Tab-separated table of C-alpha atoms and ligand atoms in Angstrom:
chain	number	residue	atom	x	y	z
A	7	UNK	CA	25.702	-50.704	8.722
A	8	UNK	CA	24.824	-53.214	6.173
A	9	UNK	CA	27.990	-54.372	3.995
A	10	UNK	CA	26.907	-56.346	1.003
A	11	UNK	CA	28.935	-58.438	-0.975
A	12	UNK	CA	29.793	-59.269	-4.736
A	13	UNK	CA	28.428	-61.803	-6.876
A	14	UNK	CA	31.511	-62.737	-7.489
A	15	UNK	CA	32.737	-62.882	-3.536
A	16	UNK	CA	33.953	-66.417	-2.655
A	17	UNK	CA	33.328	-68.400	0.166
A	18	UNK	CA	37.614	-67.952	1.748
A	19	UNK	CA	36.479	-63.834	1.673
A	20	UNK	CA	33.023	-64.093	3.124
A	21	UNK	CA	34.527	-65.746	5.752
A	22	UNK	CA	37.342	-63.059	5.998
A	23	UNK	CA	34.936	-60.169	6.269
A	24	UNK	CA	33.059	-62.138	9.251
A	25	UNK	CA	36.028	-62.702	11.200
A	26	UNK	CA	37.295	-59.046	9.971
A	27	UNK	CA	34.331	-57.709	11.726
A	28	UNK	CA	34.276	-59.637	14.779
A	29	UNK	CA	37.819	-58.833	15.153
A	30	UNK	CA	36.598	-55.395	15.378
A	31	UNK	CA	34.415	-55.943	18.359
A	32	UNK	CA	31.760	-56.054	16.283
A	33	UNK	CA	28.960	-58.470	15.385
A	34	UNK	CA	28.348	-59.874	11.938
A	35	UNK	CA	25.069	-61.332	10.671
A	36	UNK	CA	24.988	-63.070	7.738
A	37	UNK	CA	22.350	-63.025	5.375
A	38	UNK	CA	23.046	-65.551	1.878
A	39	UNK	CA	20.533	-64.910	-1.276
A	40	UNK	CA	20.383	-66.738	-3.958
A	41	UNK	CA	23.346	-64.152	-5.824
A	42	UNK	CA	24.341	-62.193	-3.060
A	43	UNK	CA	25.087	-62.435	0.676
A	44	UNK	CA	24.593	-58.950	2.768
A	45	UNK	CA	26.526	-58.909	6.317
A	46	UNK	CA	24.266	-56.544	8.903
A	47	UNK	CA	26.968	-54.798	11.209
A	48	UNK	CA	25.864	-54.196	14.461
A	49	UNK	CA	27.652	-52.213	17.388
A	50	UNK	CA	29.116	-49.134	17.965
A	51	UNK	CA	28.704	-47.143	15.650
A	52	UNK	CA	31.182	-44.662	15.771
A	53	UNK	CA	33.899	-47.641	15.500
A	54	UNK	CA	31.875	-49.137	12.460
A	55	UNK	CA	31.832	-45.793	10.790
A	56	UNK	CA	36.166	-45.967	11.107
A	57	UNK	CA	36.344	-48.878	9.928
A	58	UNK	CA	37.153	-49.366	6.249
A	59	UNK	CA	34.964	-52.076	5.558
A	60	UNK	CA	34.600	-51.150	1.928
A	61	UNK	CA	38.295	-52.165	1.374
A	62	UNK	CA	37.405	-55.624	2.531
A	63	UNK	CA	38.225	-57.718	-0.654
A	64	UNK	CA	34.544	-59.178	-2.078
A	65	UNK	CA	32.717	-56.171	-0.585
A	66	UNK	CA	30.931	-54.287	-2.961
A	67	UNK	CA	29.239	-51.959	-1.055
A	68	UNK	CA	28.893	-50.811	2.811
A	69	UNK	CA	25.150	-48.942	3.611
A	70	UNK	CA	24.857	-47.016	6.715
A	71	UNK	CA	21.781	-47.221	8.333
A	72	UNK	CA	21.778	-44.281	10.442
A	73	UNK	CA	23.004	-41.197	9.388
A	74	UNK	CA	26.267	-39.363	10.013
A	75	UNK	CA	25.539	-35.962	11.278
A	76	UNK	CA	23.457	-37.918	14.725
A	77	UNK	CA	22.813	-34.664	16.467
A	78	UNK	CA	22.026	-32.668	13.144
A	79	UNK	CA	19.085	-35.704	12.520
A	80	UNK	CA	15.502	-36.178	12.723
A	81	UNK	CA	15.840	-39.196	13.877
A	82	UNK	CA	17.876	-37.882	17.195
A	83	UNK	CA	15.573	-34.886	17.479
A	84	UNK	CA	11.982	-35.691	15.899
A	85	UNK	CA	10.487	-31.954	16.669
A	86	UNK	CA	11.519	-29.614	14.828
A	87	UNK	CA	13.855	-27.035	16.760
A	88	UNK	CA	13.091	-23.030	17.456
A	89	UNK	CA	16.115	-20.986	17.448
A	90	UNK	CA	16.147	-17.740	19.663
A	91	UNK	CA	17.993	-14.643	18.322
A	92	UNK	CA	18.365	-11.626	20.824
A	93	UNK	CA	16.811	-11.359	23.789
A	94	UNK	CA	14.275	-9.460	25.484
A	95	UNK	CA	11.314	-8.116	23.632
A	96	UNK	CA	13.572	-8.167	20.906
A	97	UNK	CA	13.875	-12.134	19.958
A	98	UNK	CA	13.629	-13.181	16.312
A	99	UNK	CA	12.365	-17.256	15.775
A	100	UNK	CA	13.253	-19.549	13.568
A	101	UNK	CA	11.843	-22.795	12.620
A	102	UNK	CA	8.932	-25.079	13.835
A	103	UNK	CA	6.175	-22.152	12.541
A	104	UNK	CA	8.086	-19.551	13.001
A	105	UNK	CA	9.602	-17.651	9.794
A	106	UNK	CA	12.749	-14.796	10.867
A	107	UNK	CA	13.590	-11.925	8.699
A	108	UNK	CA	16.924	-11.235	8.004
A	109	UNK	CA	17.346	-7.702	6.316
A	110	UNK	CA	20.097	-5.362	5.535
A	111	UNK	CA	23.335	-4.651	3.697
A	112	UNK	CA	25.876	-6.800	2.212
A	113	UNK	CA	28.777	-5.043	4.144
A	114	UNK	CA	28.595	-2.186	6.994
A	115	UNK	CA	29.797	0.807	5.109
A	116	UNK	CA	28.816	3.871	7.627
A	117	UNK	CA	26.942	5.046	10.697
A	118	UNK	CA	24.828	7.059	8.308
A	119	UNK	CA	23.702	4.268	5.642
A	120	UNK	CA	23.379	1.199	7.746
A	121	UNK	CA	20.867	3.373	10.245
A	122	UNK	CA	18.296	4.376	7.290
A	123	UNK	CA	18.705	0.883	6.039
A	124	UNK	CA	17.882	-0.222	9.695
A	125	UNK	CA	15.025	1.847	9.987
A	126	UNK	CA	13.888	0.931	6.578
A	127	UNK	CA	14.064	-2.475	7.400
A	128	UNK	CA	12.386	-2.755	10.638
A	129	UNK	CA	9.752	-0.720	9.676
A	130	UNK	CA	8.756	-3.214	6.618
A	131	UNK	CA	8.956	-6.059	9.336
A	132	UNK	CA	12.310	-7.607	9.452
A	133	UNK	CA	13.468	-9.022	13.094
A	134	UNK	CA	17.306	-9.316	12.319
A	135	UNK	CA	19.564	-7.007	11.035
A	136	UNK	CA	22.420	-8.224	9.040
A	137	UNK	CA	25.483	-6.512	7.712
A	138	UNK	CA	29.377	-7.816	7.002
A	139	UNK	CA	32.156	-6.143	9.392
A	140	UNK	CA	34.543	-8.900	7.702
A	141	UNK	CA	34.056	-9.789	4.080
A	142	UNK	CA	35.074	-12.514	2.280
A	143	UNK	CA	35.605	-11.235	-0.936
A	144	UNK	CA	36.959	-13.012	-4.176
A	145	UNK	CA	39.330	-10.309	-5.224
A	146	UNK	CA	41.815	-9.181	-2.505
A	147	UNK	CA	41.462	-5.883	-3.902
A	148	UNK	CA	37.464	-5.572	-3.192
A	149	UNK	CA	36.530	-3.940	0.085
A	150	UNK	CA	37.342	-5.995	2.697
A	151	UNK	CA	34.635	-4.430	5.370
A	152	UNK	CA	35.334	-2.439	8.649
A	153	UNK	CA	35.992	-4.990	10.935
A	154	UNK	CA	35.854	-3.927	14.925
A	155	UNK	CA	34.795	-0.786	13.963
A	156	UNK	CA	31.814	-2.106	11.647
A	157	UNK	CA	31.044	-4.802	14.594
A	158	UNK	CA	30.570	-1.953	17.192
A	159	UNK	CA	27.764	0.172	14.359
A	160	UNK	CA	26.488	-3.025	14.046
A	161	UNK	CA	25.614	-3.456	17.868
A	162	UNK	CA	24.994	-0.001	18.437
A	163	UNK	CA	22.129	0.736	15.360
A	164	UNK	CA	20.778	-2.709	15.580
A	165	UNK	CA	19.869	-1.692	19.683
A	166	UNK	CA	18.419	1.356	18.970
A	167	UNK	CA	16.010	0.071	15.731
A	168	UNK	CA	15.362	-2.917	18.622
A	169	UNK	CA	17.092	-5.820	16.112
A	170	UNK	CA	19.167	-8.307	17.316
A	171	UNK	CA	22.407	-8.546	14.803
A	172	UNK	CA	24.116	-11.024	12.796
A	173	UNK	CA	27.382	-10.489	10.636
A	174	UNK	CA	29.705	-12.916	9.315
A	175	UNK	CA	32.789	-14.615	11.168
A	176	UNK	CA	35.517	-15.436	8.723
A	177	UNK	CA	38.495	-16.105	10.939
A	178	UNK	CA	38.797	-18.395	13.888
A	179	UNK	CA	40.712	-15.490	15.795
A	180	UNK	CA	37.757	-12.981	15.457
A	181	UNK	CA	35.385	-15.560	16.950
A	182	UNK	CA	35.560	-14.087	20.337
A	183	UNK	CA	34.936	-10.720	19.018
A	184	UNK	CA	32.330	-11.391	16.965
A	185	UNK	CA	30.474	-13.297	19.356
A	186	UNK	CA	30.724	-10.229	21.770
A	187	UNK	CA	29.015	-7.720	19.610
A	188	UNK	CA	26.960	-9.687	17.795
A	189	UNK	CA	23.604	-12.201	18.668
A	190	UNK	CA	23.770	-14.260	15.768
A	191	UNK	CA	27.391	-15.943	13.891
A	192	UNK	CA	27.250	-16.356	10.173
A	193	UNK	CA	29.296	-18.314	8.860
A	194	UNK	CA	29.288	-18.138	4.993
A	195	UNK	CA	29.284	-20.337	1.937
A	196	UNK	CA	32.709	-20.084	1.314
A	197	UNK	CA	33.956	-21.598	5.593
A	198	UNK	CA	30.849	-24.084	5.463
A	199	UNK	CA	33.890	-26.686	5.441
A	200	UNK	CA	36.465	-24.295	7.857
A	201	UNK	CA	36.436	-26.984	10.329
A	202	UNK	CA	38.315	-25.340	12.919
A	203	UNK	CA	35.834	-21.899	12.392
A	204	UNK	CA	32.968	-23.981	13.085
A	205	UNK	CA	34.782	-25.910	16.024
A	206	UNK	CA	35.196	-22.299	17.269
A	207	UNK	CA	32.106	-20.669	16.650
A	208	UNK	CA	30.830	-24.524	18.770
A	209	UNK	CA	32.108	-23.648	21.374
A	210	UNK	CA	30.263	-20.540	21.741
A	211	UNK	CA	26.184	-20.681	22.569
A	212	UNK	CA	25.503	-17.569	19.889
A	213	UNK	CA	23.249	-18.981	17.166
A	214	UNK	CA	24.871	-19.806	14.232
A	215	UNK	CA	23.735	-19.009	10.190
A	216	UNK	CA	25.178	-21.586	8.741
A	217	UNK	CA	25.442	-21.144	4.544
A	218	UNK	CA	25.253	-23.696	2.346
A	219	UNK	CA	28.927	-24.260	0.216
A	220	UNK	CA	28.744	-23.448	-3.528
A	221	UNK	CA	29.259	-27.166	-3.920
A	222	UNK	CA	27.892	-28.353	-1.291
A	223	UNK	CA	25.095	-31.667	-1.106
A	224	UNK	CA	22.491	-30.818	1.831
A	225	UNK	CA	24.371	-34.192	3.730
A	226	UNK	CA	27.311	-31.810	3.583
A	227	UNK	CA	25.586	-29.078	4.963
A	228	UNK	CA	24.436	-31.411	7.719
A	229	UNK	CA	27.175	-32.873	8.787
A	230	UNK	CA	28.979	-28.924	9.095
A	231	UNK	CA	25.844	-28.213	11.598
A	232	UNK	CA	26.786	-31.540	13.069
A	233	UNK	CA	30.757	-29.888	13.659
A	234	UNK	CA	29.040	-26.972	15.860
A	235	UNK	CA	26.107	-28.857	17.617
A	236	UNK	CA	28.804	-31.424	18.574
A	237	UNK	CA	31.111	-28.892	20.667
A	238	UNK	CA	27.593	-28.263	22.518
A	239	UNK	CA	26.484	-25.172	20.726
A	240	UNK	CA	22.556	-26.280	19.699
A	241	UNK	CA	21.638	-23.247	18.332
A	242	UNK	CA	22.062	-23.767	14.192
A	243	UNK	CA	20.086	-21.954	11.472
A	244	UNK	CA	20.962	-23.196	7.956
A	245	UNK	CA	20.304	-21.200	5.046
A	246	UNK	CA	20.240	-22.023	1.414
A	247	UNK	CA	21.840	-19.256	-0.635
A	248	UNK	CA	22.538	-21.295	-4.215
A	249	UNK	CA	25.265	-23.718	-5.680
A	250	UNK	CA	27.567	-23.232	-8.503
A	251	UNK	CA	25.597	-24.209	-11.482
A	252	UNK	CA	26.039	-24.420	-15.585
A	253	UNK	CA	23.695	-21.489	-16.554
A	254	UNK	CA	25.055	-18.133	-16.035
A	255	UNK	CA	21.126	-16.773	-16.085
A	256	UNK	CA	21.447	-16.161	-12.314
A	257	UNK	CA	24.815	-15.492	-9.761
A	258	UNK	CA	24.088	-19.473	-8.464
A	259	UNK	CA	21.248	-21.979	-8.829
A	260	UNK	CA	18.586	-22.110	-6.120
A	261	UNK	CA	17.787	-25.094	-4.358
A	262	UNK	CA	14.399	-25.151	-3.172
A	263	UNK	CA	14.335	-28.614	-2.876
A	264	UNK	CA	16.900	-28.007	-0.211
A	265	UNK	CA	14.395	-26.961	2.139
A	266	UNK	CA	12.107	-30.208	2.051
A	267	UNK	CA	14.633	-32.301	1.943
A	268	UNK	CA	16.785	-30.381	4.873
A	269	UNK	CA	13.526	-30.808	6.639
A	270	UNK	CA	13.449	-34.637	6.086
A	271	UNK	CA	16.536	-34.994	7.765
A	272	UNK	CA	17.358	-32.681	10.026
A	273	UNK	CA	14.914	-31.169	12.855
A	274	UNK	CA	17.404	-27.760	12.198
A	275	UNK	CA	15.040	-25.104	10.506
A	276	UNK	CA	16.793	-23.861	7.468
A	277	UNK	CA	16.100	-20.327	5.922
A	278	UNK	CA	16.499	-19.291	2.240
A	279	UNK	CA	19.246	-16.320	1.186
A	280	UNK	CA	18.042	-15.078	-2.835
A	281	UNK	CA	19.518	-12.583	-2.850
A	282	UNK	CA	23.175	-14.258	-2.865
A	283	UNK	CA	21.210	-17.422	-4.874
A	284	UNK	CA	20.027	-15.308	-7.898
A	285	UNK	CA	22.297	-12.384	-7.526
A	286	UNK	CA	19.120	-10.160	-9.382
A	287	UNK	CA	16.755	-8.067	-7.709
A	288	UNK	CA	13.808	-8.658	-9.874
A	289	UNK	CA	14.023	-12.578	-9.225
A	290	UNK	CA	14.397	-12.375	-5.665
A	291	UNK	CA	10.407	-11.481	-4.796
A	292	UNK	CA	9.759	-15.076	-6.643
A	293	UNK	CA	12.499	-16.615	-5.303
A	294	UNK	CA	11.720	-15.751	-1.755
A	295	UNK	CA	7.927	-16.953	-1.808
A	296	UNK	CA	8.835	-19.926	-3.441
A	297	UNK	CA	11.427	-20.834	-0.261
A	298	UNK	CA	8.475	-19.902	2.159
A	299	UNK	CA	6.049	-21.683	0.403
A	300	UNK	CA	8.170	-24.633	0.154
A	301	UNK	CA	8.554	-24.798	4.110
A	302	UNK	CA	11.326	-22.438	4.988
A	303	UNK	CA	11.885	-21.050	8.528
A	304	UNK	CA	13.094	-17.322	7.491
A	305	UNK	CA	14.199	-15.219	4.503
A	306	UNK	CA	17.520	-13.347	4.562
A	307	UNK	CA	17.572	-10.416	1.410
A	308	UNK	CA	19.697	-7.807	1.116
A	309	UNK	CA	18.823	-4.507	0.843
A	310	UNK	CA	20.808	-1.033	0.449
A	311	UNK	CA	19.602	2.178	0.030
A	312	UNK	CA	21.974	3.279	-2.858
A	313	UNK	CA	22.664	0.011	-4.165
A	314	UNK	CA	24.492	2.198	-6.929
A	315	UNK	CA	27.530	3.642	-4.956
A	316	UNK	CA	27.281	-0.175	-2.210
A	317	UNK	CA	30.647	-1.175	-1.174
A	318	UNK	CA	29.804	-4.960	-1.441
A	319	UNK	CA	26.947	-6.819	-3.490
A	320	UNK	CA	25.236	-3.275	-5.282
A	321	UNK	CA	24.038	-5.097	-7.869
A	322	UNK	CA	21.603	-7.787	-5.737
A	323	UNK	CA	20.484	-5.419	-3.215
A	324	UNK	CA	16.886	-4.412	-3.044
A	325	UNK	CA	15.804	-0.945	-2.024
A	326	UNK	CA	13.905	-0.501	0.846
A	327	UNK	CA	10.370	0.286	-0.278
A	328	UNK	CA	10.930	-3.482	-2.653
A	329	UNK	CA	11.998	-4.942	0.359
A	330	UNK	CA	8.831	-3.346	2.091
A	331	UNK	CA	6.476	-4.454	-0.655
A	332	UNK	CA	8.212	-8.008	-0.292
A	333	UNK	CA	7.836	-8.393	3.438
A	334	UNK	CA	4.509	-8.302	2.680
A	335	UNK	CA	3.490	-10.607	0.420
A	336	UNK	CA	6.298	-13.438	2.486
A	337	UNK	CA	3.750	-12.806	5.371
A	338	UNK	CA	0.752	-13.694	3.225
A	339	UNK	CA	2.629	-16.708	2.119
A	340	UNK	CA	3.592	-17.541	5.805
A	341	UNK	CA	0.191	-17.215	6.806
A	342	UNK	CA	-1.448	-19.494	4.074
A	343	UNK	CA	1.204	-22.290	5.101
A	344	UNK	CA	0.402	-22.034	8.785
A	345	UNK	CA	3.634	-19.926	9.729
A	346	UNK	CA	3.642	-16.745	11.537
A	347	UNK	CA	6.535	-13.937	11.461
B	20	PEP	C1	26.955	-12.516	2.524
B	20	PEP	O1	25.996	-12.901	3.220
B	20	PEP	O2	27.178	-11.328	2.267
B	20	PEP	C2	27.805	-13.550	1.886
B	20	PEP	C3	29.080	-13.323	1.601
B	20	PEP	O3	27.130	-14.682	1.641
B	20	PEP	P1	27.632	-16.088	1.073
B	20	PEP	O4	28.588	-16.641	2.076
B	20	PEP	O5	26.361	-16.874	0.969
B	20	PEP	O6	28.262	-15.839	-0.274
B	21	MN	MN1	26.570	-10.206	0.160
């Protein structure tokens, strides 16, 4: 940490934030420029993160060196990490070459719709099937999704297409359950900050989809991984799915830059959502080579085969012969950027 002072700091509180420090258990050393003097911090860090140098009269600014979310960092982890989902012949990768594809319905509505869409799905190439049992939905009054019951249709079509499953988690108390149907946890844009959810959904080894917050920086989205890798859950696949943004064009603004810059920092592999970041089915095709080609580990689209009479999300779901036709093309662009599916 590197605290650095005002111009205006006097000699008394220079002194103070020295002995301030030290008092801490911590060392101070004290660099004096011609304007400024800068104080490098050095010891542990967790104590010099707690401490609220900043309110240190004379300080004008504290820098941290190393970043917050240490297990969530390059720096911590310099190879990129693969993340298993399913097991058997049946394993999906993520990151460090590898590019998953995660396909299927916003919600689980039946038996009969979610096993076309399965078959669809895995047909065109897919390697996870996705589908909500428990929706988080803005209106109270929207369908709400099948909960056990949807988790069980979930398990039981995913095993016989031969896709491992993912579906969201939106309450800490359904962790268990989910967990036991399910290979994969999502947990969506809306809990990225439920800090007890993601303490829960830690202490579990599933993999985790973790979604990016509406409003969300990619440091936020970091240090949520950070919540589940620290209860000793390594398994974290972060996906970029939009932010709230001014034009009303699209249902969010995509953040492609999310995925280089995710990359930077954190050895996690992060995956792209368009569907939920455009909210329009004839921007997602772009949308979803542009993530690939900008680096990113997977692609999770949503696809229905009636998006007209859909439960949940209609309006952004592709049909299954677009999603086929898509697959495609994300392989070519895998391929050309050294990735395989
Ligand atoms: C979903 O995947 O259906 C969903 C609700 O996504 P998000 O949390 O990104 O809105
Ligand atoms: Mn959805």
């Amino acid at each position: 940490m590197i605290i650095i002072l005002r111009e205006s700091a006097t000699e008394d509180q220079i002194t103070h934030v020295v002995e301030r420090v030290q008092s801490l258990g911590l060392q101070a050393h004290l660099s004096k420029g011609t304007y400024r003097t800068v104080i490098g911090v050095i010891g542990d860090e967790e104590q010099i993160r707690s401490a609220p140098l900043a309110a240190i009269p004379g300080v004008a600014e504290v820098v941290a060196v190393q970043p917050a979310f240490k297990l969530a960092s390059r720096t911590a982890h310099p190879e990129p990490s693969v993340i298993e989902v399913g097991s058997g012949k049946n394993v999906a990768r993520f990151g460090g070459g590898h590019v998953g594809m995660i396909a299927g319905p916003c919600a689980i509505e039946s038996a009969e719709r979610l096993d076309k869409i399965a078959g669809a799905i895995k047909k065109a190439g897919a390697t996870v099937l996705r589908g909500g049992a428990y929706k988080p939905r803005t209106s109270p009054y929207a369908f709400q999704g099948m909960g056990e019951d949807g988790l069980k249709l979930l398990r039981e079509i995913g095993d016989k297409h031969g896709l491992p499953v993912v579906t969201e988690a939106i309450d800490p108390r359904h962790v268990e359950l989910v967990a036991e149907w399910a290979d994969m946890i999502q947990l969506g844009a809306r809990n990225m900050q439920n800090f007890v959810l993601l303490t829960e959904v830690g202490k579990t080894q599933k993999p985790v989809l973790m979604k990016r917050g509406m409003a969300a920086t990619v440091k936020d989205l970091l240090m949520s991984a950070e919540y589940v890798l620290s209860q000793g859950n390594p398994n974290v696949v972060l996906c970029e799915r939009g932010v709230k943004g001014f034009d009303n064009a699209c249902r969010n603004m995509y953040d492609v830059c999310a995925i280089p810059q995710t990359h930077e920092l954190s050895h996690l592999p992060i995956i792209v959502d368009p569907s939920h970041a455009t909210g329009r089915p004839e921007m997602i095709p772009a949308c979803a080579l542009a993530g690939v080609a900008a680096g990113a580990d997977g692609v999770h689209i949503e696809v229905h085969n009636c998006p007209e009479d859909a439960l949940s999300d209609g309006p952004q779901a592709l049909l299954p012969e677009q999603y086929a036709e898509l697959a495609q093309q994300i392989r070519k662009v895998a391929e050309a950027v050294g990735k395989t599916i």
